[in-house]
Short mmCIF file of C-alpha atoms in Angstrom, two decimals:
data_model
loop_
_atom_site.label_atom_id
_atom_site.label_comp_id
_atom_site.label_asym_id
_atom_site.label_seq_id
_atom_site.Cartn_x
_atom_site.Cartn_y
_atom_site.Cartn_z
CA UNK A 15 0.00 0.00 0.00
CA UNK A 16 1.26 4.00 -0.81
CA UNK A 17 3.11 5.13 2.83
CA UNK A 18 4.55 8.53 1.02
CA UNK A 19 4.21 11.10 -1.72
CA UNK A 20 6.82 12.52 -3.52
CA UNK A 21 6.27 15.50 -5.12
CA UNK A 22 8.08 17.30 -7.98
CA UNK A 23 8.88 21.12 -8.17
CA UNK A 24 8.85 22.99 -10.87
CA UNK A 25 5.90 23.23 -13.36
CA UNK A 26 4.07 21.00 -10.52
CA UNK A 27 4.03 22.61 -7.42
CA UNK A 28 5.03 26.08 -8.72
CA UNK A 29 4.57 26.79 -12.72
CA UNK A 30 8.05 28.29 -13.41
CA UNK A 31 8.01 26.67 -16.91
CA UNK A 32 5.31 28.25 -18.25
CA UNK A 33 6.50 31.92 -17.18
CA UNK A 34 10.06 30.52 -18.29
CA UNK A 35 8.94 29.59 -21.72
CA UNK A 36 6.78 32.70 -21.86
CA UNK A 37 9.73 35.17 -21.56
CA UNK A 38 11.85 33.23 -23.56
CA UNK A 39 9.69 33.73 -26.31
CA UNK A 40 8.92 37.23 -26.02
CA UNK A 41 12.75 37.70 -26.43
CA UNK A 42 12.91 35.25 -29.74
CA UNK A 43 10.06 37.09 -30.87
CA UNK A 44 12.35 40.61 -30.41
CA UNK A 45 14.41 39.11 -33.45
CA UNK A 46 12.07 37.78 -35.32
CA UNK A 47 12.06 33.66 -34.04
CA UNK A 48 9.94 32.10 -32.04
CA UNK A 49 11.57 28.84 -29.61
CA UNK A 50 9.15 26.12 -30.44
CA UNK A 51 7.02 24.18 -27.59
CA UNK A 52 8.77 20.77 -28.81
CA UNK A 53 12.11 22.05 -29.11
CA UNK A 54 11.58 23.68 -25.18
CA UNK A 55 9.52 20.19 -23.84
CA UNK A 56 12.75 18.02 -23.97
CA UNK A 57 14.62 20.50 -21.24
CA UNK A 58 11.50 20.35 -19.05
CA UNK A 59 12.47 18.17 -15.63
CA UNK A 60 16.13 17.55 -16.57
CA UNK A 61 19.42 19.24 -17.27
CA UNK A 62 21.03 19.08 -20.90
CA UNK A 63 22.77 21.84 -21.47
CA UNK A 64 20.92 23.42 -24.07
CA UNK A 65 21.29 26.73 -24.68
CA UNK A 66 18.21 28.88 -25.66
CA UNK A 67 20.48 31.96 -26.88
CA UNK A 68 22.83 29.57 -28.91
CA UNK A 69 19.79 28.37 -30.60
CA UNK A 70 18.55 31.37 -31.25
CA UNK A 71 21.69 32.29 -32.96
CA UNK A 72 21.04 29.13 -34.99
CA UNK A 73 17.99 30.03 -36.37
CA UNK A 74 18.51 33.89 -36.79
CA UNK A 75 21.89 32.99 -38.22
CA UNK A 76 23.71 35.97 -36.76
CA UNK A 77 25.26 36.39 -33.17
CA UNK A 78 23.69 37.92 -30.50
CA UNK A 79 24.71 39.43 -26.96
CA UNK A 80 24.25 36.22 -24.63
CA UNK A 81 25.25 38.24 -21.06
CA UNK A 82 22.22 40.77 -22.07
CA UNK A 83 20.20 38.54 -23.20
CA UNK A 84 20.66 35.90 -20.03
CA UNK A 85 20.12 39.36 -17.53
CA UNK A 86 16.93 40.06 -19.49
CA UNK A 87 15.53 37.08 -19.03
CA UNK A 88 15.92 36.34 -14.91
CA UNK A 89 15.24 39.64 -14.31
CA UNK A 90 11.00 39.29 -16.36
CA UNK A 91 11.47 35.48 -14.93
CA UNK A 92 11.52 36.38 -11.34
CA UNK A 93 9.24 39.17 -11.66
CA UNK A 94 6.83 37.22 -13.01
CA UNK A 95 7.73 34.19 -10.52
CA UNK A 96 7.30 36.78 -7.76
CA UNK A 97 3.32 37.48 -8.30
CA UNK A 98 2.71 33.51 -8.90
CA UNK A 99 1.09 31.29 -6.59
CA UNK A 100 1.14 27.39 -5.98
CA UNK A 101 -1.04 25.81 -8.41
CA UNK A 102 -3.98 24.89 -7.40
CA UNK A 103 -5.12 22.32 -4.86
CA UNK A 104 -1.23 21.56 -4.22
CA UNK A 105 -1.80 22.62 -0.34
CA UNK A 106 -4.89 20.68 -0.50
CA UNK A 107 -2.45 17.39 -1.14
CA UNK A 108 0.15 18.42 0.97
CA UNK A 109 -2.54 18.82 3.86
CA UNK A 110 -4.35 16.08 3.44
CA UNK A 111 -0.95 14.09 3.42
CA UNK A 112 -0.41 14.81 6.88
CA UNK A 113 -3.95 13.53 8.06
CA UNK A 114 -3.55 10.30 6.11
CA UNK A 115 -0.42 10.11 7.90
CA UNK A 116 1.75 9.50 4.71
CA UNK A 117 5.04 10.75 4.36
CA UNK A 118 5.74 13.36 2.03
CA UNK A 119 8.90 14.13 0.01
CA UNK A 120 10.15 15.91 -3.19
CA UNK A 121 12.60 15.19 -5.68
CA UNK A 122 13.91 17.76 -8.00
CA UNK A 123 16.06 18.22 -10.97
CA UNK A 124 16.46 21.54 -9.79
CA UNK A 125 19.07 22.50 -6.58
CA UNK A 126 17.86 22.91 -3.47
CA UNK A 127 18.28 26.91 -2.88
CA UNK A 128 15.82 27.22 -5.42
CA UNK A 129 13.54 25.44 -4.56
CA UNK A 130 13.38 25.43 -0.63
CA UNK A 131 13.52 29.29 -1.22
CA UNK A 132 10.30 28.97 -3.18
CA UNK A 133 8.88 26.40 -0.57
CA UNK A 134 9.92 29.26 2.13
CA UNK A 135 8.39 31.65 0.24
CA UNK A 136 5.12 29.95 -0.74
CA UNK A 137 4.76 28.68 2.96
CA UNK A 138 5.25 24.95 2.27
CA UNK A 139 8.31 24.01 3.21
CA UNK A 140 7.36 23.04 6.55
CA UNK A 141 4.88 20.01 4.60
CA UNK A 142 8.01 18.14 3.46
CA UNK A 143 9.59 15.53 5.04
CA UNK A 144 12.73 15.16 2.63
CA UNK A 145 13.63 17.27 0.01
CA UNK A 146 16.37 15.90 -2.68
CA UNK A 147 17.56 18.09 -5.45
CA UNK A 148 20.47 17.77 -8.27
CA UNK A 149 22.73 18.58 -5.19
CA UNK A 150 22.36 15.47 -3.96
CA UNK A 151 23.14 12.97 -7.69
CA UNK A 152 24.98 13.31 -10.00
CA UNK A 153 22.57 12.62 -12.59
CA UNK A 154 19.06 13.78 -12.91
CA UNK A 155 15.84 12.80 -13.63
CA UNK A 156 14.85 10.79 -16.79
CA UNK A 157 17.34 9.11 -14.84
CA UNK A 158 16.14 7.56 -11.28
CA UNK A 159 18.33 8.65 -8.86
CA UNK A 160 16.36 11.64 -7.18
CA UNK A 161 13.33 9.30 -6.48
CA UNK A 162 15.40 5.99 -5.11
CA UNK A 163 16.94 9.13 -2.86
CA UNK A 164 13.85 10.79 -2.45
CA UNK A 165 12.30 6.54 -1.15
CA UNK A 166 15.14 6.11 0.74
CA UNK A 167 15.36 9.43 2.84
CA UNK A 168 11.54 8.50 3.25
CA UNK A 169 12.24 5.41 4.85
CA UNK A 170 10.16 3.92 1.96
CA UNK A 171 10.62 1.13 -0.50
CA UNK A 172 9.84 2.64 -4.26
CA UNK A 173 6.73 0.68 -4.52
CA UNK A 174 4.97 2.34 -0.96
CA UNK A 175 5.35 5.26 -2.66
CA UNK A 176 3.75 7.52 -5.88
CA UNK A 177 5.33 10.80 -7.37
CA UNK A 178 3.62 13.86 -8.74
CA UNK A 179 5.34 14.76 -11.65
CA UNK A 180 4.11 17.33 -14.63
CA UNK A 181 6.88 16.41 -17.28
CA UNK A 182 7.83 13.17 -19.20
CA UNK A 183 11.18 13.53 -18.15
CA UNK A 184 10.03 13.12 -15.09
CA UNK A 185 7.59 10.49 -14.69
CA UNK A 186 10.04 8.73 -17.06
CA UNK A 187 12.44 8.52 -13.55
CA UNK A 188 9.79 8.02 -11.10
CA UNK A 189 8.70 4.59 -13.13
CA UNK A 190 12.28 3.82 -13.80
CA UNK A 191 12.56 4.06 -10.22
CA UNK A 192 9.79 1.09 -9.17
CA UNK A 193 7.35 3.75 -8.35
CA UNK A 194 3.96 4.42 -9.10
CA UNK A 195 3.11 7.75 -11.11
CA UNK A 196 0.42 10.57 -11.09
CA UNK A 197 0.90 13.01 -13.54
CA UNK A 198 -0.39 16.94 -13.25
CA UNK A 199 0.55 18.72 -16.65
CA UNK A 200 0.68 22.22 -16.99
CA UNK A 201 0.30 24.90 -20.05
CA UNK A 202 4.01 23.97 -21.37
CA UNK A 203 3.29 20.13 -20.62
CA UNK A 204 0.04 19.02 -21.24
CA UNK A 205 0.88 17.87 -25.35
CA UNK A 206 3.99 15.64 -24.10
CA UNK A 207 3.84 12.15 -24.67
CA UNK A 208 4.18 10.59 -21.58
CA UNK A 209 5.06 7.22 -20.28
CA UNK A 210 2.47 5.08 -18.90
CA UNK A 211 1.55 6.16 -15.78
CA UNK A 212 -0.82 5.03 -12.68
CA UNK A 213 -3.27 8.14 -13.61
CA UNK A 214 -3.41 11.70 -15.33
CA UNK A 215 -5.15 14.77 -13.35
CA UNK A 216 -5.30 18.37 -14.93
CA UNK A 217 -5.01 20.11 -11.56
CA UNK A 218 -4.99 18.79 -7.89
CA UNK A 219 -8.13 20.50 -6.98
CA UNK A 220 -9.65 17.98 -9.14
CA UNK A 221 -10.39 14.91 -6.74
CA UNK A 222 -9.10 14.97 -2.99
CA UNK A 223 -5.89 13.32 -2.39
CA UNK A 224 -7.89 10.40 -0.30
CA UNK A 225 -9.92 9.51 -3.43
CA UNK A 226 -6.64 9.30 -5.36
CA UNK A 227 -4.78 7.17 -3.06
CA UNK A 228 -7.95 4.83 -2.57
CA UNK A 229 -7.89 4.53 -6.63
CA UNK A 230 -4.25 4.00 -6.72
CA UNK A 231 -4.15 1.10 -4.03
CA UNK A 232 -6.87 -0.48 -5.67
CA UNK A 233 -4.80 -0.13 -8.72
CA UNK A 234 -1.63 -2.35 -7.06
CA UNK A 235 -4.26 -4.67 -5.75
CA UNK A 236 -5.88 -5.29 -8.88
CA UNK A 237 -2.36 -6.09 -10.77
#
């Protein structure tokens, strides 16, 4: 039966990806381009190394001024990050977590100053039980590291526990991992092709985490 929950972060808990592929695009569209949504969906939830600017110099064919252009956009990134909210019914879930008495972690391809300051700052750190980031492997998600981690600070086998995830990178690590999967896709995320997965929701505040666990250990029964 599920013990824990292990939540992602970004584009899950807080939407940075959408805002992030928002800006990036109003400064493609300043010369002309446009970043498309398939291009930007295989960064989502991992850590490549792609360069946005580069490829923007690809398609304009010209060069362009990458320190300017990287100060533009985390200064209209974090003022739009600074008027966002959690999405919805993510309290809800963390919550209702606590009364069902299951433990709750997160895993993250992100590091952990980001997001325990956006935890901080969203009041939800204090929900979270163990918190692993890209600080903590040395390879993130599609890869499982973060959630055998994530288990295992938990005190959790992979199989008591399900992950919240909003990309295909990501559920890609949870299942690679032994766990099952719920995923929660956002604006940027919703058209991915995703791995096969315990069940899809479009927001949290969509059926009460109870429901969803009842479902999902009905699920393992049934198999």
């Amino acid at each position: 039966m599920i013990k824990g929950i292990i939540f992602d972060f970004d584009g899950l808990i807080l939407d940075t990806e959408t805002h992030h592929y928002r800006v990036l695009q109003e400064i493609f569209a300043e010369y002309g381009s446009e970043l498309p949504i398939e291009r930007w969906q295989r960064e989502i939830g991992t850590q490549t190394g792609f360069s946005p600017f580069h490829y923007l110099e690809e398609l304009i064919e010209e060069e362009i001024e990458h320190n300017h252009l990287q100060a533009q956009l985390k200064e209209k990134f974090h003022v739009k990050l600074a008027e966002e909210k959690a999405r919805d019914g993510v309290e809800d879930y963390l919550k209702a977590a606590k009364e069902l008495r299951l433990k709750v972690g997160l895993a993250s391809s992100s590091d952990y100053e980001w997001v325990s300051n956006h935890l901080k700052n969203l009041g939800l750190f204090d929900y979270f039980d163990c918190i692993r980031t890209s600080d903590d492997v040395e390879i993130v998600k599609p890869d499982p590291a973060l959630y055998v981690k994530a288990s295992e600070c938990l005190g959790l086998e992979p199989e008591e526990c399900v992950a919240f995830e909003d990309s295909a990178n990501g559920s890609l690590a949870a299942k690679r991992a032994g766990m099952g999967c719920v995923i929660v896709p956002n604006e940027v995320t919703h058209t991915m092709d995703f791995c096969e997965v315990e069940h899809r929701l479009e927001s949290m505040a969509d059926m009460p985490l109870g429901e969803l666990i009842e479902r999902l250990n009905e699920l393992k029964v049934s198999k």
